XYZ file of C-alpha atoms in Angstrom:
402
model
C 0.000 0.000 0.000
C 1.324 3.446 -0.894
C 2.242 6.014 1.762
C -0.567 8.310 0.556
C -3.152 5.553 1.066
C -1.678 4.670 4.472
C -1.901 8.306 5.603
C -5.497 8.571 4.336
C -6.397 5.307 6.078
C -4.781 6.512 9.320
C -6.705 9.802 9.203
C -9.993 7.948 8.728
C -9.165 5.564 11.582
C -8.322 8.529 13.837
C -11.935 9.670 13.428
C -13.891 6.406 13.195
C -12.125 4.350 15.877
C -12.502 6.956 18.684
C -16.179 7.488 17.800
C -16.847 3.738 17.987
C -14.960 3.428 21.282
C -16.826 6.414 22.741
C -20.174 4.853 21.803
C -19.131 1.559 23.415
C -17.862 3.222 26.608
C -20.935 5.473 26.868
C -23.190 2.443 26.419
C -21.352 0.570 29.176
C -21.583 3.551 31.534
C -25.278 4.059 30.756
C -26.052 0.396 31.372
C -24.120 0.600 34.653
C -26.154 3.674 35.624
C -29.427 1.886 34.874
C -28.287 -1.130 36.835
C -27.478 1.020 39.880
C -30.299 3.588 39.752
C -32.801 2.010 37.420
C -34.821 3.794 34.776
C -36.770 6.638 36.533
C -39.584 6.444 33.995
C -39.810 2.697 34.426
C -39.833 3.066 38.217
C -42.567 5.676 37.961
C -44.627 3.461 35.674
C -44.237 0.511 38.053
C -45.447 2.527 41.047
C -48.385 3.972 39.111
C -49.390 0.502 37.969
C -49.122 -0.873 41.506
C -51.112 2.042 42.905
C -53.885 1.577 40.331
C -53.797 -2.157 40.966
C -54.143 -1.599 44.725
C -57.094 0.796 44.206
C -58.867 -1.693 41.933
C -58.377 -4.549 44.387
C -59.643 -2.481 47.313
C -62.784 -1.544 45.360
C -63.216 -5.144 44.228
C -62.920 -6.578 47.755
C -65.067 -3.778 49.175
C -67.878 -4.882 46.864
C -67.332 -8.497 47.700
C -67.357 -7.774 51.413
C -70.414 -5.541 51.116
C -72.607 -7.896 49.138
C -71.184 -11.314 49.969
C -72.017 -13.535 52.866
C -68.730 -15.506 52.544
C -66.311 -15.826 55.401
C -65.069 -12.284 56.008
C -61.796 -13.448 57.534
C -60.786 -15.258 54.336
C -61.530 -12.183 52.210
C -59.581 -9.944 54.530
C -56.566 -12.263 54.586
C -56.620 -12.597 50.815
C -56.830 -8.823 50.347
C -53.956 -8.173 52.767
C -51.772 -10.678 50.933
C -52.499 -9.150 47.506
C -51.903 -5.590 48.742
C -48.646 -6.548 50.448
C -47.344 -8.055 47.223
C -48.051 -4.688 45.550
C -46.107 -2.875 48.306
C -49.095 -1.713 50.336
C -49.709 -2.353 54.046
C -53.377 -2.448 54.978
C -55.809 -2.086 57.850
C -59.523 -2.998 57.938
C -61.791 -1.413 60.518
C -65.445 -1.765 61.487
C -66.856 1.436 62.982
C -63.248 2.513 63.650
C -62.509 -0.744 65.423
C -59.568 -2.636 63.878
C -60.545 -5.986 62.487
C -57.160 -6.848 60.933
C -53.972 -4.850 60.354
C -50.324 -5.307 59.416
C -49.444 -1.685 60.262
C -46.429 -0.673 62.225
C -46.162 2.297 64.550
C -44.566 4.327 61.771
C -47.433 3.559 59.410
C -49.923 4.816 62.002
C -48.065 8.102 62.079
C -48.057 8.272 58.269
C -51.811 7.584 58.224
C -52.429 10.428 60.653
C -50.204 12.731 58.622
C -52.192 11.977 55.442
C -55.523 12.668 57.194
C -56.694 9.117 57.522
C -58.158 9.391 61.054
C -61.433 8.012 62.349
C -64.321 7.539 59.973
C -67.810 8.841 60.650
C -69.401 7.972 57.345
C -68.507 6.031 54.138
C -65.958 7.766 51.919
C -63.265 7.004 49.367
C -60.108 9.019 48.644
C -56.441 8.806 47.679
C -53.644 10.851 49.278
C -49.918 10.885 48.660
C -46.864 12.850 49.696
C -43.183 12.578 48.987
C -42.984 9.726 51.399
C -46.149 7.648 51.082
C -49.237 6.790 49.108
C -52.564 6.242 50.942
C -55.745 4.623 49.574
C -58.988 4.484 51.555
C -62.341 3.075 50.655
C -65.309 2.912 53.118
C -68.696 1.320 52.663
C -71.833 0.688 54.650
C -72.764 -2.853 55.479
C -75.949 -3.276 57.444
C -75.605 -0.744 60.246
C -71.791 -0.730 60.335
C -69.199 1.365 58.417
C -66.350 -0.817 57.165
C -63.157 0.926 55.995
C -60.172 -0.481 54.080
C -57.007 1.652 54.289
C -53.777 0.825 52.365
C -50.467 2.661 52.691
C -47.339 2.366 50.512
C -44.510 3.869 52.591
C -41.996 3.476 49.751
C -43.600 5.602 47.125
C -41.666 6.574 44.021
C -41.025 10.164 45.172
C -39.106 8.832 48.121
C -36.971 6.446 46.045
C -36.139 8.780 43.207
C -33.774 11.510 44.362
C -33.720 13.983 41.492
C -30.838 15.993 42.898
C -28.812 12.820 43.127
C -29.810 11.865 39.603
C -28.810 15.298 38.269
C -25.469 14.992 40.068
C -25.017 11.531 38.595
C -25.873 12.794 35.096
C -23.422 15.681 35.444
C -20.779 13.226 36.611
C -21.662 10.974 33.674
C -21.228 13.855 31.196
C -17.913 14.926 32.763
C -16.604 11.356 32.797
C -17.648 10.850 29.169
C -15.968 14.131 28.190
C -12.716 13.129 29.907
C -12.874 9.600 28.494
C -13.543 11.011 25.002
C -10.431 13.174 25.235
C -8.381 10.226 26.511
C -9.729 7.955 23.761
C -9.037 10.522 21.024
C -5.513 11.216 22.300
C -4.701 7.513 22.840
C -6.087 6.433 19.476
C -4.304 9.244 17.637
C -1.055 8.470 19.458
C -1.219 4.733 18.668
C -2.147 5.221 15.002
C 0.434 8.028 14.583
C 3.104 5.843 16.211
C 2.388 2.944 13.863
C 2.348 5.246 10.833
C 5.547 6.965 11.960
C 7.179 3.570 12.479
C 6.350 2.607 8.900
C 7.926 5.863 7.688
C 10.899 6.009 10.063
C 12.013 2.409 9.422
C 12.817 2.932 5.700
C 14.297 6.359 6.479
C 16.636 4.679 8.965
C 17.604 2.213 6.238
C 18.410 5.045 3.829
C 20.328 6.890 6.553
C 22.281 3.722 7.340
C 23.114 3.258 3.641
C 24.235 6.879 3.264
C 26.403 6.545 6.387
C 28.036 3.393 5.018
C 28.758 5.053 1.669
C 30.173 8.102 3.454
C 32.540 5.798 5.363
C 33.614 4.137 2.118
C 31.782 0.848 2.650
C 29.861 -0.341 -0.397
C 29.618 -4.002 0.660
C 26.181 -3.868 2.285
C 22.590 -4.697 1.362
C 19.297 -2.976 2.192
C 16.296 -5.316 2.316
C 12.895 -3.607 2.131
C 10.120 -5.682 0.585
C 7.153 -3.321 1.065
C 5.603 -2.108 -2.193
C 5.364 1.639 -1.577
C 7.188 4.884 -2.390
C 9.975 4.020 0.020
C 10.377 0.639 -1.663
C 11.039 2.400 -4.988
C 13.396 4.917 -3.355
C 15.374 2.211 -1.520
C 15.550 0.087 -4.680
C 16.922 3.054 -6.635
C 19.341 3.812 -3.788
C 20.631 0.226 -3.844
C 21.012 0.371 -7.648
C 23.020 3.568 -7.217
C 25.193 1.832 -4.620
C 25.868 -1.089 -6.953
C 26.702 1.200 -9.861
C 28.968 3.291 -7.642
C 30.652 0.114 -6.461
C 31.161 -1.039 -10.060
C 32.425 2.411 -11.025
C 34.943 2.404 -8.175
C 36.065 -1.100 -9.072
C 36.533 -0.037 -12.696
C 38.368 3.070 -11.546
C 40.662 0.993 -9.366
C 41.295 -1.407 -12.230
C 41.962 1.528 -14.555
C 44.338 3.032 -12.005
C 46.134 -0.297 -11.698
C 46.391 -0.564 -15.481
C 47.672 3.013 -15.627
C 50.340 2.241 -13.062
C 51.378 -0.851 -15.023
C 51.463 1.156 -18.243
C 53.543 3.925 -16.694
C 55.854 1.324 -15.180
C 56.145 -0.407 -18.569
C 56.867 2.834 -20.419
C 59.399 3.789 -17.727
C 61.082 0.434 -18.169
C 61.024 0.813 -21.940
C 62.579 4.279 -21.613
C 65.401 2.883 -19.553
C 66.583 0.552 -22.344
C 67.228 3.176 -25.081
C 68.455 5.652 -22.476
C 71.039 3.129 -21.253
C 72.072 2.459 -24.839
C 72.425 6.196 -25.567
C 74.525 6.689 -22.457
C 76.758 3.752 -23.451
C 77.344 5.002 -26.991
C 77.899 8.593 -25.823
C 80.445 7.326 -23.304
C 82.081 5.313 -26.109
C 82.400 8.480 -28.191
C 83.644 10.403 -25.190
C 86.242 7.779 -24.283
C 87.473 7.550 -27.887
C 86.379 3.972 -28.428
C 84.869 4.990 -31.795
C 88.248 5.938 -33.264
C 87.281 5.693 -36.882
C 84.880 7.696 -38.966
C 82.839 4.597 -39.751
C 82.464 3.708 -36.050
C 81.618 7.267 -35.122
C 78.891 7.317 -37.822
C 77.527 4.023 -36.503
C 77.503 5.362 -32.945
C 75.710 8.510 -34.079
C 73.113 6.473 -35.996
C 72.431 4.254 -32.976
C 72.128 7.266 -30.681
C 69.716 8.903 -33.130
C 67.648 5.711 -33.428
C 67.448 5.259 -29.656
C 66.521 8.934 -29.255
C 63.679 8.391 -31.736
C 62.526 5.368 -29.746
C 62.540 7.472 -26.587
C 60.576 10.150 -28.425
C 57.949 7.583 -29.357
C 57.742 6.375 -25.737
C 57.507 9.924 -24.407
C 54.815 10.622 -27.001
C 52.919 7.565 -25.724
C 53.242 8.775 -22.146
C 52.013 12.210 -23.157
C 49.121 10.670 -25.070
C 48.192 8.562 -22.069
C 48.213 11.594 -19.760
C 45.922 13.376 -22.221
C 43.547 10.402 -22.241
C 43.682 10.211 -18.457
C 42.683 13.855 -18.031
C 40.146 13.740 -20.853
C 41.803 16.653 -22.680
C 42.853 14.788 -25.804
C 41.368 16.567 -28.847
C 40.278 14.650 -31.935
C 40.595 16.003 -35.454
C 38.348 14.102 -37.836
C 39.016 14.021 -41.537
C 37.360 12.268 -44.413
C 39.527 9.484 -45.881
C 38.922 6.582 -48.227
C 39.276 3.272 -46.436
C 41.250 1.385 -49.124
C 43.679 4.222 -49.851
C 44.301 4.944 -46.147
C 45.063 1.318 -45.200
C 47.190 0.704 -48.287
C 49.360 3.736 -47.438
C 49.615 2.782 -43.760
C 50.778 -0.788 -44.472
C 53.196 0.490 -47.117
C 54.816 2.899 -44.640
C 55.193 0.460 -41.707
C 55.749 -2.913 -43.412
C 59.499 -2.584 -43.875
C 60.126 -1.280 -40.344
C 58.170 -4.039 -38.604
C 59.442 -6.835 -40.853
C 62.933 -5.789 -39.854
C 61.876 -6.539 -36.270
C 60.788 -10.074 -37.161
C 57.131 -9.314 -37.841
C 55.735 -10.603 -41.121
C 52.598 -8.732 -42.169
C 50.001 -10.424 -44.398
C 47.643 -7.754 -45.733
C 44.541 -7.959 -47.918
C 41.966 -5.204 -48.529
C 38.607 -6.031 -50.130
C 37.105 -2.565 -49.657
C 36.083 -0.697 -52.763
C 37.917 2.525 -53.478
C 34.834 4.713 -52.906
C 34.182 3.718 -49.248
C 34.840 6.808 -47.124
C 35.587 7.078 -43.394
C 35.652 10.026 -41.013
C 38.544 9.450 -38.583
C 41.371 11.146 -36.713
C 44.258 9.866 -38.814
C 46.982 10.316 -36.158
C 44.991 8.543 -33.441
C 44.006 5.706 -35.787
C 47.671 5.288 -36.773
C 48.478 4.979 -33.059
C 45.887 2.240 -32.696
C 47.344 0.126 -35.500
C 50.914 0.827 -34.379
C 50.067 -0.322 -30.842
C 48.704 -3.589 -32.249
C 51.839 -4.157 -34.299
C 54.202 -3.139 -31.517
C 52.487 -5.482 -29.050
C 52.793 -8.245 -31.614
C 56.517 -7.552 -31.813
C 56.897 -7.258 -28.066
C 55.001 -10.436 -27.171
C 55.798 -12.677 -30.177
C 56.661 -16.255 -29.265
C 59.137 -16.936 -32.070
C 61.706 -15.052 -34.117
C 59.271 -14.683 -36.992
C 55.593 -13.744 -36.266
C 52.813 -13.496 -38.821
C 50.142 -10.809 -38.527
C 47.112 -10.881 -40.819
C 45.316 -7.689 -41.818
C 42.124 -8.653 -43.627
C 39.751 -5.806 -44.359
């Protein structure tokens, strides 16, 4: 994947991942809140349903008690059990005399507080405060007034503390805000670290390679197999290293060849120079005491001086090639005429050195070449001179077939 795509992917993840995590964390916190405090609306609905249920049951049993001749104790016990399951404590009185009751002392006080005192005539009403919910239903049976009173001391208003809920909600919002910041920072840091690692790793490789090259070490490899922009850059860098290594190796080989050539030319200069010194000393010491000998000595000295001139010319030519300052002068020549003249001029000299030249030219007379004549002559002369220098027998054959 390319670096551009990785950066785009990281930017998207920096937005999507924190949002998902925030939703998950907020859901967990909200579920924890509901588990601890419950749903206020649900609690309210439950208490309303239980209150309505208790009212209906009291009316139902009041009718049954008023018009039924069944055992009153069974009906009272059944009603008390049903009301208690709904969270209501009850008391049944007959002309203000308690028939049955599961009140406590506290419930008596609550009943008095809600106005549920003695009963003079049949009546029905519902009262509630923050602390309790009271239901009363009275009816006339024969000459007596029977009253059923039910109290729920744990009414919803008492259980739901709105100030506490508001405090909890504020805490929830603050916690979610802090967690959101932490999630965004953590996610961004992790994704940025991973992205930076992918970028820094190849940069370290390139830095390592540059450091090695600076220290003169070209015998190293950089392995990076990821197909991205850095992969291309590192591949090109390694190609450059290999080419530089090859170039240095060629340069070293060229330098070694140059040293050998200079050493060879220096050695070749020593031979004619020694000969010249010997013949000059012979002239100086009077060894050549005849005109014929003196002429011979002069001819040898002149020949050796010419040989030295050729060697010096070679050395000069080599220095020109080495510095890249050798000029070329191109002229138009005809191939057949040029080669015929060259062989004609050098044949006698080289055959005197034991080199037999076999020459044949099949070029037509109208074939033209554009060459530097002096430099081309040097090329052919070098071939012939090397043949003379390294020949294995007294007579060596050289074929020129064009």
